[in-house]
Short mmCIF file of C-alpha atoms in Angstrom, two decimals:
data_model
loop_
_atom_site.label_atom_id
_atom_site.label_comp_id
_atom_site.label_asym_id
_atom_site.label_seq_id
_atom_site.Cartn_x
_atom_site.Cartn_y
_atom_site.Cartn_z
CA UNK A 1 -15.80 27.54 35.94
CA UNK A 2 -15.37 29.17 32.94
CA UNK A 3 -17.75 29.45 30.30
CA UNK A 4 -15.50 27.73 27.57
CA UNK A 5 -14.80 25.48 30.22
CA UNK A 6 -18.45 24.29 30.46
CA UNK A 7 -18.67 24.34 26.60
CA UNK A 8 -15.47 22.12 26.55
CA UNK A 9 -16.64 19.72 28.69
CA UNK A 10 -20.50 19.23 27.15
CA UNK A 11 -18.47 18.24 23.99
CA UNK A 12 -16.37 15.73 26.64
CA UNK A 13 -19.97 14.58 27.58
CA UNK A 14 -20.86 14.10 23.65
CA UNK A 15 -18.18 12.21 23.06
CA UNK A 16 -18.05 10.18 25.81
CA UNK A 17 -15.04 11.07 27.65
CA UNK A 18 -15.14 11.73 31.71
CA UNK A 19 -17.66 10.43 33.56
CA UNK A 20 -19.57 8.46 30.82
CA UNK A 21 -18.78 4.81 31.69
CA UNK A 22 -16.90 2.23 28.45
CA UNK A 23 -20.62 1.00 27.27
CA UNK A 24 -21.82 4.26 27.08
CA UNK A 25 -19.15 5.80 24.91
CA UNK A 26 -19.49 2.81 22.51
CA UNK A 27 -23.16 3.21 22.35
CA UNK A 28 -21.89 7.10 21.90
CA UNK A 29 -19.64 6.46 19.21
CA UNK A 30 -22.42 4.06 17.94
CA UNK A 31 -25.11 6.95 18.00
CA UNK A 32 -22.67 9.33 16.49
CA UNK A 33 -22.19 7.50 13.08
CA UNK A 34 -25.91 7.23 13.11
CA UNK A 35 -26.58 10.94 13.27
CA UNK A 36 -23.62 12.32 11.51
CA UNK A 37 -25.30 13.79 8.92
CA UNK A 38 -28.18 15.19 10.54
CA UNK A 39 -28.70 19.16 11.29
CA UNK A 40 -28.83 17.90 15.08
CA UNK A 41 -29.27 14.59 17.02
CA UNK A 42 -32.73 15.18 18.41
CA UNK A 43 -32.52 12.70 20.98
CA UNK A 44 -30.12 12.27 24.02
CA UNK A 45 -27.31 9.61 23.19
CA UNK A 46 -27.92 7.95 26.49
CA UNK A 47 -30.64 7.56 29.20
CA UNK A 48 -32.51 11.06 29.80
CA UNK A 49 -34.11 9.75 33.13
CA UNK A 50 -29.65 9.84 34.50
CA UNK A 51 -29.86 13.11 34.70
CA UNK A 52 -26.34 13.35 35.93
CA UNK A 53 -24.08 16.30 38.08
CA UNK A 54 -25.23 18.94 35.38
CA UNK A 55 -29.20 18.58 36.12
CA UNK A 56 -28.42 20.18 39.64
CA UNK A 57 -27.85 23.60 38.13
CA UNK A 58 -29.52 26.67 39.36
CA UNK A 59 -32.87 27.14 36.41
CA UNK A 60 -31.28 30.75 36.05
CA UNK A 61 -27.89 29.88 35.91
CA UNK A 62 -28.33 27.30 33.00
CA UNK A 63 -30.74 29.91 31.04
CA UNK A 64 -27.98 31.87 30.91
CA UNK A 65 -25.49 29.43 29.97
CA UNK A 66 -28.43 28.31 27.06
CA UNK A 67 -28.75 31.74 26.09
CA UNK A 68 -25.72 32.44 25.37
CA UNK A 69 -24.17 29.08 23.28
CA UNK A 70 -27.33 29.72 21.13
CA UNK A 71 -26.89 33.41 20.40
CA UNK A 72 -23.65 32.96 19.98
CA UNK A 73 -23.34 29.92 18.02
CA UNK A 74 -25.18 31.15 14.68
CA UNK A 75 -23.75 28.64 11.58
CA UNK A 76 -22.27 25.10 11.06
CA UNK A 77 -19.99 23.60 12.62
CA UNK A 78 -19.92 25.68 15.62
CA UNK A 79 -24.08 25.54 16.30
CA UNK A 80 -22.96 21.97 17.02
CA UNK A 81 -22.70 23.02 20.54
CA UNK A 82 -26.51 24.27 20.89
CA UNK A 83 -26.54 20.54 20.27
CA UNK A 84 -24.32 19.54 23.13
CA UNK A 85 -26.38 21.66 25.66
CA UNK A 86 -29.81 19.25 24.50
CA UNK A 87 -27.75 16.08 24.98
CA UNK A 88 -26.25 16.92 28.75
CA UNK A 89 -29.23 15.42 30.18
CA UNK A 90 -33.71 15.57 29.73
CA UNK A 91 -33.60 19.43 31.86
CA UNK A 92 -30.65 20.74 29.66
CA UNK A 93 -32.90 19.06 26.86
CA UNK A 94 -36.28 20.97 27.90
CA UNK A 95 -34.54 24.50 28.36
CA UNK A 96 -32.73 24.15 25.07
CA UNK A 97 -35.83 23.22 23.32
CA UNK A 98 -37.49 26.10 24.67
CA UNK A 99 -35.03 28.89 23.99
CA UNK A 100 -34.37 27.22 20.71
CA UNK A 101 -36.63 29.65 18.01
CA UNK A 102 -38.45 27.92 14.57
CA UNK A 103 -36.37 28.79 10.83
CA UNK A 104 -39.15 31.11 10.57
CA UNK A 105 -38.14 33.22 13.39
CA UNK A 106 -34.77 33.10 13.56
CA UNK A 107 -33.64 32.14 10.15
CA UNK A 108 -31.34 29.11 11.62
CA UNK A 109 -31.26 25.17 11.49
CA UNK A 110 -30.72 23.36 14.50
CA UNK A 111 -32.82 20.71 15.13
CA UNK A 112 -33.91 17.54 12.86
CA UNK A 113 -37.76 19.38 13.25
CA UNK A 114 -36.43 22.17 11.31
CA UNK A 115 -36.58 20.39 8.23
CA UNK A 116 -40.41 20.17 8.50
CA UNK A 117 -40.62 24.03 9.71
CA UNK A 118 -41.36 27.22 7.73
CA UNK A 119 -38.24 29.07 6.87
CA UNK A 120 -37.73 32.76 7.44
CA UNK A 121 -40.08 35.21 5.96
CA UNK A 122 -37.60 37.93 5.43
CA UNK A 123 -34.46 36.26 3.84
CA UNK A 124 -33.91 32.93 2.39
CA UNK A 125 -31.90 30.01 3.43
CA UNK A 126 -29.35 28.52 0.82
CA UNK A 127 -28.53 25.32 0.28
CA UNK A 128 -27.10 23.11 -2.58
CA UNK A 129 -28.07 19.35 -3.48
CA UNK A 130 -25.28 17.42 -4.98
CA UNK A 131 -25.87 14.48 -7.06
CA UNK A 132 -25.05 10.80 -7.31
CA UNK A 133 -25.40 9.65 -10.81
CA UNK A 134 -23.80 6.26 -10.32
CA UNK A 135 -25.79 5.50 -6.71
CA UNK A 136 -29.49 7.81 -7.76
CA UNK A 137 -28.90 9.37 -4.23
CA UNK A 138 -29.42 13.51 -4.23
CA UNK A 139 -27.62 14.87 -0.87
CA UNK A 140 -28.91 18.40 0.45
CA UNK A 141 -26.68 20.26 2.10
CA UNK A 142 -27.13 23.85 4.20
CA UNK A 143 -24.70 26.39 2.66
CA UNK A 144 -24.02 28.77 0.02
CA UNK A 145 -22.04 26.42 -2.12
CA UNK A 146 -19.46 23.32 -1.12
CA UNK A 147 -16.87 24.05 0.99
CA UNK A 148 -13.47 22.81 0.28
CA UNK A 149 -11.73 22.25 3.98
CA UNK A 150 -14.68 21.89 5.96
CA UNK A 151 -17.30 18.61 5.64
CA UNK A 152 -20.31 20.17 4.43
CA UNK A 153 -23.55 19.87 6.58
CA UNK A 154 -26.43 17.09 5.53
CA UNK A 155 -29.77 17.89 6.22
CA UNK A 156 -31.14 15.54 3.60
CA UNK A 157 -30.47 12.55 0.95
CA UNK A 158 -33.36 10.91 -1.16
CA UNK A 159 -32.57 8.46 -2.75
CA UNK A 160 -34.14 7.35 -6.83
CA UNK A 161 -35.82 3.91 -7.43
CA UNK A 162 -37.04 3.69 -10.81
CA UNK A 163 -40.69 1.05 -11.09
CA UNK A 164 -42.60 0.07 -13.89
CA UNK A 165 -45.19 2.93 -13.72
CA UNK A 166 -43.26 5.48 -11.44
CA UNK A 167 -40.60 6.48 -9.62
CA UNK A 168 -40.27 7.22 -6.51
CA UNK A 169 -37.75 9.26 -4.69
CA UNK A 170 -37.42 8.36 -0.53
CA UNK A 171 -36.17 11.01 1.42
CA UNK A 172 -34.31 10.40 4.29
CA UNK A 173 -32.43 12.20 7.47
CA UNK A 174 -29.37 10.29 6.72
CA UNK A 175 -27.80 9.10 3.44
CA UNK A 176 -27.28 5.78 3.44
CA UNK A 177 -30.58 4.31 5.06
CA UNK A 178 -33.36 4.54 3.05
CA UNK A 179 -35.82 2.63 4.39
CA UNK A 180 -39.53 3.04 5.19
CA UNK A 181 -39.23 1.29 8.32
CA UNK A 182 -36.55 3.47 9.44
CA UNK A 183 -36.68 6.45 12.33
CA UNK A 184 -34.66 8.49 9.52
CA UNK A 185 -37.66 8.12 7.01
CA UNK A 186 -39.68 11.74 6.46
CA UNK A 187 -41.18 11.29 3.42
CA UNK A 188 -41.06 10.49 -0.36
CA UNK A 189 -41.93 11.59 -3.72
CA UNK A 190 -43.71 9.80 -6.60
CA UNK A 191 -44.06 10.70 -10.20
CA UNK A 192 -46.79 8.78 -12.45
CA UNK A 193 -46.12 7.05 -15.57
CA UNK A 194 -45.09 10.00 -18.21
CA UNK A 195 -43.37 12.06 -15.33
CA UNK A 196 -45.85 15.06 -15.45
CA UNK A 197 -47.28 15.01 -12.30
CA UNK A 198 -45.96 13.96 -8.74
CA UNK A 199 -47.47 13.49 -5.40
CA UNK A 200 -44.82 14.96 -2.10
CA UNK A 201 -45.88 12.04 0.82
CA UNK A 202 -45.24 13.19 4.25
CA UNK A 203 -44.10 10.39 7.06
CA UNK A 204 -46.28 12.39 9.62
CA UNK A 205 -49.39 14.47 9.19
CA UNK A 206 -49.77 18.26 9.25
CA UNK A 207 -49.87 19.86 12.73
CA UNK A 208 -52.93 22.04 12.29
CA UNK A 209 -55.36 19.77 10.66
CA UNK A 210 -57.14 16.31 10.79
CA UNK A 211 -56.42 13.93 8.70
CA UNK A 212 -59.21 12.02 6.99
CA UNK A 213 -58.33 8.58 5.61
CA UNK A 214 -58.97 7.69 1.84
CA UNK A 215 -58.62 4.53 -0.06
CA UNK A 216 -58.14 1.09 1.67
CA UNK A 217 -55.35 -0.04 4.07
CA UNK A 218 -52.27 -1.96 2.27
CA UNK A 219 -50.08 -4.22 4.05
CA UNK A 220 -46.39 -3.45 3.59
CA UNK A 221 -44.86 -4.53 5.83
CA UNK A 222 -45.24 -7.71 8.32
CA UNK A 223 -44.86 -7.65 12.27
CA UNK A 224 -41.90 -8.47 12.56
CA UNK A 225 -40.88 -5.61 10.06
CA UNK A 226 -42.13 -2.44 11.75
CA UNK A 227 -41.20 -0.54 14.73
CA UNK A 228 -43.68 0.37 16.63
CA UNK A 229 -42.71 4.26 17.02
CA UNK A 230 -42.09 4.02 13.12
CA UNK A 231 -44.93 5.87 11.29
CA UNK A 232 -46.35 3.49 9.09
CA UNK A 233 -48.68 5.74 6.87
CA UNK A 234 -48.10 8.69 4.33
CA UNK A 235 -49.86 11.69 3.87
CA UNK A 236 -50.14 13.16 0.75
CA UNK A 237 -49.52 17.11 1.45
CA UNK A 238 -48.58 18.30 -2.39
CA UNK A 239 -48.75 17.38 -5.72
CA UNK A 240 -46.27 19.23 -8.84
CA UNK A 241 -47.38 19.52 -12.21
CA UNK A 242 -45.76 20.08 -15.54
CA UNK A 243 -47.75 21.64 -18.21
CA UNK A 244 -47.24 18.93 -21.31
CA UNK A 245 -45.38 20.42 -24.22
CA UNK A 246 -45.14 17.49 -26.94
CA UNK A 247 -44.29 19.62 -29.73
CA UNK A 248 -41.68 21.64 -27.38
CA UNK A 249 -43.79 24.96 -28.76
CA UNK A 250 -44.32 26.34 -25.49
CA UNK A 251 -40.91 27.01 -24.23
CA UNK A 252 -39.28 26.28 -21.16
CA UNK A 253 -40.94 24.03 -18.49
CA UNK A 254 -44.37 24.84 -16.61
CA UNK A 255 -45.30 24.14 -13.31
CA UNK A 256 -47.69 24.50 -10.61
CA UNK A 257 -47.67 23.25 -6.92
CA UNK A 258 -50.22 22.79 -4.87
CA UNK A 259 -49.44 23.19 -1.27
CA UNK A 260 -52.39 21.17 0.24
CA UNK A 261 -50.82 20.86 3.59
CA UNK A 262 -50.03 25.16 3.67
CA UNK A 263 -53.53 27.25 3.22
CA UNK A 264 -53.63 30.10 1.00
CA UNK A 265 -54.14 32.60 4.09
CA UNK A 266 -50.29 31.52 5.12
CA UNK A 267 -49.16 34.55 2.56
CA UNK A 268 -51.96 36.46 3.72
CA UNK A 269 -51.73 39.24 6.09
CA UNK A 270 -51.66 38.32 9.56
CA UNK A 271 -51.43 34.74 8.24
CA UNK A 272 -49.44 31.43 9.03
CA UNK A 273 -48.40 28.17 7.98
CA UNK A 274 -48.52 24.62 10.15
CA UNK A 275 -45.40 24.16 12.23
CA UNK A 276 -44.93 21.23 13.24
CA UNK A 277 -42.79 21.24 16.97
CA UNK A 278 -41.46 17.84 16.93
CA UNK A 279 -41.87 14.26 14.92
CA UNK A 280 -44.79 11.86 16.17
CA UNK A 281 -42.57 10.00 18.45
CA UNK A 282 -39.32 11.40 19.17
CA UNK A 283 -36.45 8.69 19.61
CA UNK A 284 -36.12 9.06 23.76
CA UNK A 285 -39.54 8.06 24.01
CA UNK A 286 -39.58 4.84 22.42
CA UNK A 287 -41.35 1.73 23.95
CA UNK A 288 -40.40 -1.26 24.47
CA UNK A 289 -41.22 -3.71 22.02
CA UNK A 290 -42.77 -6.06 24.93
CA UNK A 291 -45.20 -3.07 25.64
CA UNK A 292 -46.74 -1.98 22.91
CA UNK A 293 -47.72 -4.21 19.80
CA UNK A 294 -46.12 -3.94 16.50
CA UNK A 295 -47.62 -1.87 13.53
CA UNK A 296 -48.53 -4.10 10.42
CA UNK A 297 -50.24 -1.82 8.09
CA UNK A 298 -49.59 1.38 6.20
CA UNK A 299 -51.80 3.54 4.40
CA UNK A 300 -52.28 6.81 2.14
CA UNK A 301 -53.91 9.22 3.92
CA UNK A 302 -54.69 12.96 2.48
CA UNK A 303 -55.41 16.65 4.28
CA UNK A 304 -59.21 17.85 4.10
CA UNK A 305 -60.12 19.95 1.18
CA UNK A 306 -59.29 23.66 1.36
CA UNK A 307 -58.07 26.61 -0.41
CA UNK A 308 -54.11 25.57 -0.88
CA UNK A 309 -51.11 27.91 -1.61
CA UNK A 310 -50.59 27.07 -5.19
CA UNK A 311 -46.73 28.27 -6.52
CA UNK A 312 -46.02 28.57 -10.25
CA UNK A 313 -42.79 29.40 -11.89
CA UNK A 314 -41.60 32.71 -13.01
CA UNK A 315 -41.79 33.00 -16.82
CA UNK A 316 -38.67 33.61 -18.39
CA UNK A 317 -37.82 36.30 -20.93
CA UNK A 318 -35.89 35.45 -24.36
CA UNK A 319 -32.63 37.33 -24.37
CA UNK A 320 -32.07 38.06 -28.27
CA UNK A 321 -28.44 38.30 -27.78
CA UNK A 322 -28.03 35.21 -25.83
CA UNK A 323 -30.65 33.42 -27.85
CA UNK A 324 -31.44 31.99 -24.48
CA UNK A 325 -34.20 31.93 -21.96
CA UNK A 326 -33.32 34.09 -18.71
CA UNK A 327 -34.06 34.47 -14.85
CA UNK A 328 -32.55 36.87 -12.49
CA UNK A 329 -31.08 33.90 -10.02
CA UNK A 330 -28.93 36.92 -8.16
CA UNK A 331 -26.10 35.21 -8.81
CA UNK A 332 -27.00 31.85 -7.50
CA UNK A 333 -27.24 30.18 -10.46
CA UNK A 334 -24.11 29.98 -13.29
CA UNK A 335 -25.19 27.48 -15.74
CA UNK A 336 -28.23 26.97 -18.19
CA UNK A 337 -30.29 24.41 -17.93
CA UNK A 338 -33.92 23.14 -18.14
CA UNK A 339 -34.30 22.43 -14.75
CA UNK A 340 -33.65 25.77 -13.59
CA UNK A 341 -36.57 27.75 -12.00
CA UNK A 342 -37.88 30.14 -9.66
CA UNK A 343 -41.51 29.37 -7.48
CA UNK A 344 -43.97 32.23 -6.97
CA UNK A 345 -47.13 32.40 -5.13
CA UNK A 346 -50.16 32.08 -8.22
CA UNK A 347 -52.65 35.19 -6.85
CA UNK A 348 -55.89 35.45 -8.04
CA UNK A 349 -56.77 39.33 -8.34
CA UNK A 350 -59.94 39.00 -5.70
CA UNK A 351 -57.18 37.90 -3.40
CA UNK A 352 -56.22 42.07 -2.77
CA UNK A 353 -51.96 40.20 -2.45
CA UNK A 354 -49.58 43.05 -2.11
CA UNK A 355 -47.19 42.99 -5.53
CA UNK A 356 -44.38 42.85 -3.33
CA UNK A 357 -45.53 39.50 -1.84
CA UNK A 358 -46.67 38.02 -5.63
CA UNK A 359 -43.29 38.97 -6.70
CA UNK A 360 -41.28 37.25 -3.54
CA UNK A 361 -39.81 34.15 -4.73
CA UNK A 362 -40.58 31.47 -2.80
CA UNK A 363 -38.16 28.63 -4.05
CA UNK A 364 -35.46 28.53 -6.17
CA UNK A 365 -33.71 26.10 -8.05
CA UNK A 366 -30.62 26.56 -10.54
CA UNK A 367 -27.45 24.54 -11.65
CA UNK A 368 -24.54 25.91 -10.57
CA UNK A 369 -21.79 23.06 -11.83
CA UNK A 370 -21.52 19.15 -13.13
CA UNK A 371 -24.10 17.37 -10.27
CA UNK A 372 -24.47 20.53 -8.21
CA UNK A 373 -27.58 22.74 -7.74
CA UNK A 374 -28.26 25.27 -5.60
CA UNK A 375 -31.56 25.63 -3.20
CA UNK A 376 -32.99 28.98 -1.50
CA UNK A 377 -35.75 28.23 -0.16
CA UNK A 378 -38.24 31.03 2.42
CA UNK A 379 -41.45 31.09 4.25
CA UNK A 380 -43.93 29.19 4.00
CA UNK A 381 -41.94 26.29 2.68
CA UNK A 382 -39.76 23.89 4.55
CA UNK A 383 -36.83 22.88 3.84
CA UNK A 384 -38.36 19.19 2.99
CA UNK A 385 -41.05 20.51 0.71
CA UNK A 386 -38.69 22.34 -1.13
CA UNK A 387 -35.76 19.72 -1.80
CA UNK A 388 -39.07 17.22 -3.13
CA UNK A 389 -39.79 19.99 -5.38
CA UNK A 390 -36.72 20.17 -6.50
CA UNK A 391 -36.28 16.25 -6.90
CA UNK A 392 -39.20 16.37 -9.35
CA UNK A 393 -36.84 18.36 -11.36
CA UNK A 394 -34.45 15.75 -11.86
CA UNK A 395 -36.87 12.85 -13.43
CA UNK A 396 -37.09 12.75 -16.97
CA UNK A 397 -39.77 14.28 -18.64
CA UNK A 398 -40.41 13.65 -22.19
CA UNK A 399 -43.45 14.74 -22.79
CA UNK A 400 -42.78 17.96 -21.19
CA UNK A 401 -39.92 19.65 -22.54
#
């Protein structure tokens, strides 16, 4: 058989066609408009443990076959089929996982986990978030800019809910399920009352580090309510500030970050930053519900203290002919605008930082048309850390500009 061939028929597999029994392609089809939007399904759409014809394949014979979809395969929509090779059955699943390499060492998106990885240390990854004004929803999407004959690739979608002393924006793998007691939750963002300062809430806790508990338990949710492979707790991994400017004598916007979940030695020589290898409990090993008892409570929960990677943004210059402020975006950014910026690492001098590393931008963040921003985004940043950033950019901020 061909290679094609066995490419041709993984996607059969997918979608349910061949051997895959009526139910199954339903609960296919079902599983499908579930996980459209995602970078990747990272679970199997049927049982793992019916392994199938395709689980009796020499070890070698399917490394080669894994090998070569995934070198091969290097952007959307054709990486879809690294995808297909995961979802033939739980050994397909296990080899692809393994051969499969993190953002930060291959530069690529593949997997849901992604999100919450590093990206690539030598050259960033682009994106653009478009923008809902009628619905508050903000869609991220992997790619230079939109695409006009091809449906662009979701990798994330918060959506805006507006309190009486905050708001908060809930992130979400898909875009239009936005609850907390969803499998798609990952996180959220929260501003406080004036819209100076947020707080970036994680749905699962760093990789590297223990998490200590802080502040009393609060029920949200009843029994009934929760599942019990949903994480029911946030951890608090970053906060954004903006520098208040009342008089608007100070110029554009400041801000700092404070990366509490990503340690200062990350941009260090010889240094790295937590990657996470998959989500607390991935989707193909749920319980049963008649197993294990249901989660009732949720709680705030934040990383020890430590030195943090703190970003601030590039100061712009005043252009006397544009009687403007500017940034060198590199041509990813076309139109003005006060949300625009560019995220640095902020060095003390005792550090001994190369120049060269100071100067790397980190995250960037520019308009680019009505609704539509652009996102680059490099090591040691995910790409969820970075659109959060980025959604603190879009609440208003009185006192601040």
């Amino acid at each position: 058989m061909s290679f094609k061939s066995i490419v041709r028929e993984l996607k059969e597999m997918k979608n349910g066609i061949g051997s895959i029994s009526r139910r199954r392609e339903v609960e296919g089809r079902h599983w499908r408009n579930r996980t459209r939007s995602h970078i990747a399904p990272d679970v199997v759409p049927f049982d793992p443990n019916q392994q199938g014809q395709w689980a009796n394949i020499p070890p070698e014979l399917l490394l080669d076959i894994v090998h070569r979809v995934e070198e091969s395969e290097t952007s959307f929509p054709a990486r879809t089929a690294v995808v297909y090779c995961a979802s033939v059955c739980k050994s397909w699943r296990e080899v692809t996982k393994e051969i499969v390499k993190t953002p930060e060492e291959c530069g690529r998106l593949t997997f849901p986990i992604s999100l919450k990885q590093p990206g690539p240390r030598e050259s960033p990854i682009h994106c653009f978030i478009k923008r809902d004004r009628a619905n508050s929803v903000f869609r991220l999407y992997f790619g230079l800019t939109p695409s006009e004959n091809v449906s662009d690739k979701l990798l994330l979608a918060a959506k805006r809910i507006r309190r009486a002393t905050s708001t908060d924006f809930v992130i979400s793998l898909v875009s239009d399920d936005f609850s907390r007691a969803s499998s798609t939750y990952v996180g959220k963002l929260r501003s406080n009352f004036l819209g100076t300062k947020f707080t970036i809430y994680d749905s699962q806790p760093p990789s590297d580090v223990a998490i200590q508990h802080r502040g009393r338990l609060s029920r949200r949710f009843s029994a009934k309510q929760v599942s019990p492979t949903v994480s029911a707790c946030n951890y608090s991994i970053a906060t954004v500030s903006y520098e208040l400017n009342v008089l608007r004598t100070r110029g554009p916007r400041r801000m700092h970050c404070a990366m509490h979940s990503i340690p200062f030695s990350s941009i260090q020589e010889g240094g790295s930053a937590p990657t996470p290898t998959s989500f607390p409990q991935s989707f193909d090993e749920r319980p049963s519900k008649a197993k294990v008892p249901a989660v009732n409570i949720s709680s705030s929960v934040s990383v020890p203290s430590r030195e943090p990677l703190v970003l601030k943004n590039k100061a712009p210059r005043w252009h006397e002919q544009l009687q403007c402020w500017c940034l060198n975006f590199k041509g990813r950014v076309t139109v003005a605008s006060v949300k625009n910026f560019q995220l640095a690492a902020a060095v003390d001098p005792s550090h001994n930082i190369p120049a060269a590393v100071q100067e790397t931008t980190i995250l960037q963040f520019g308009k680019i048309g009505k609704d539509i921003f652009t996102m680059d985004y490099c090591y040691p940043l995910s790409a969820f850390q970075a659109f959060a950033i980025c959604l603190s950019s879009f609440d208003t901020k009185p006192a601040c500009e």
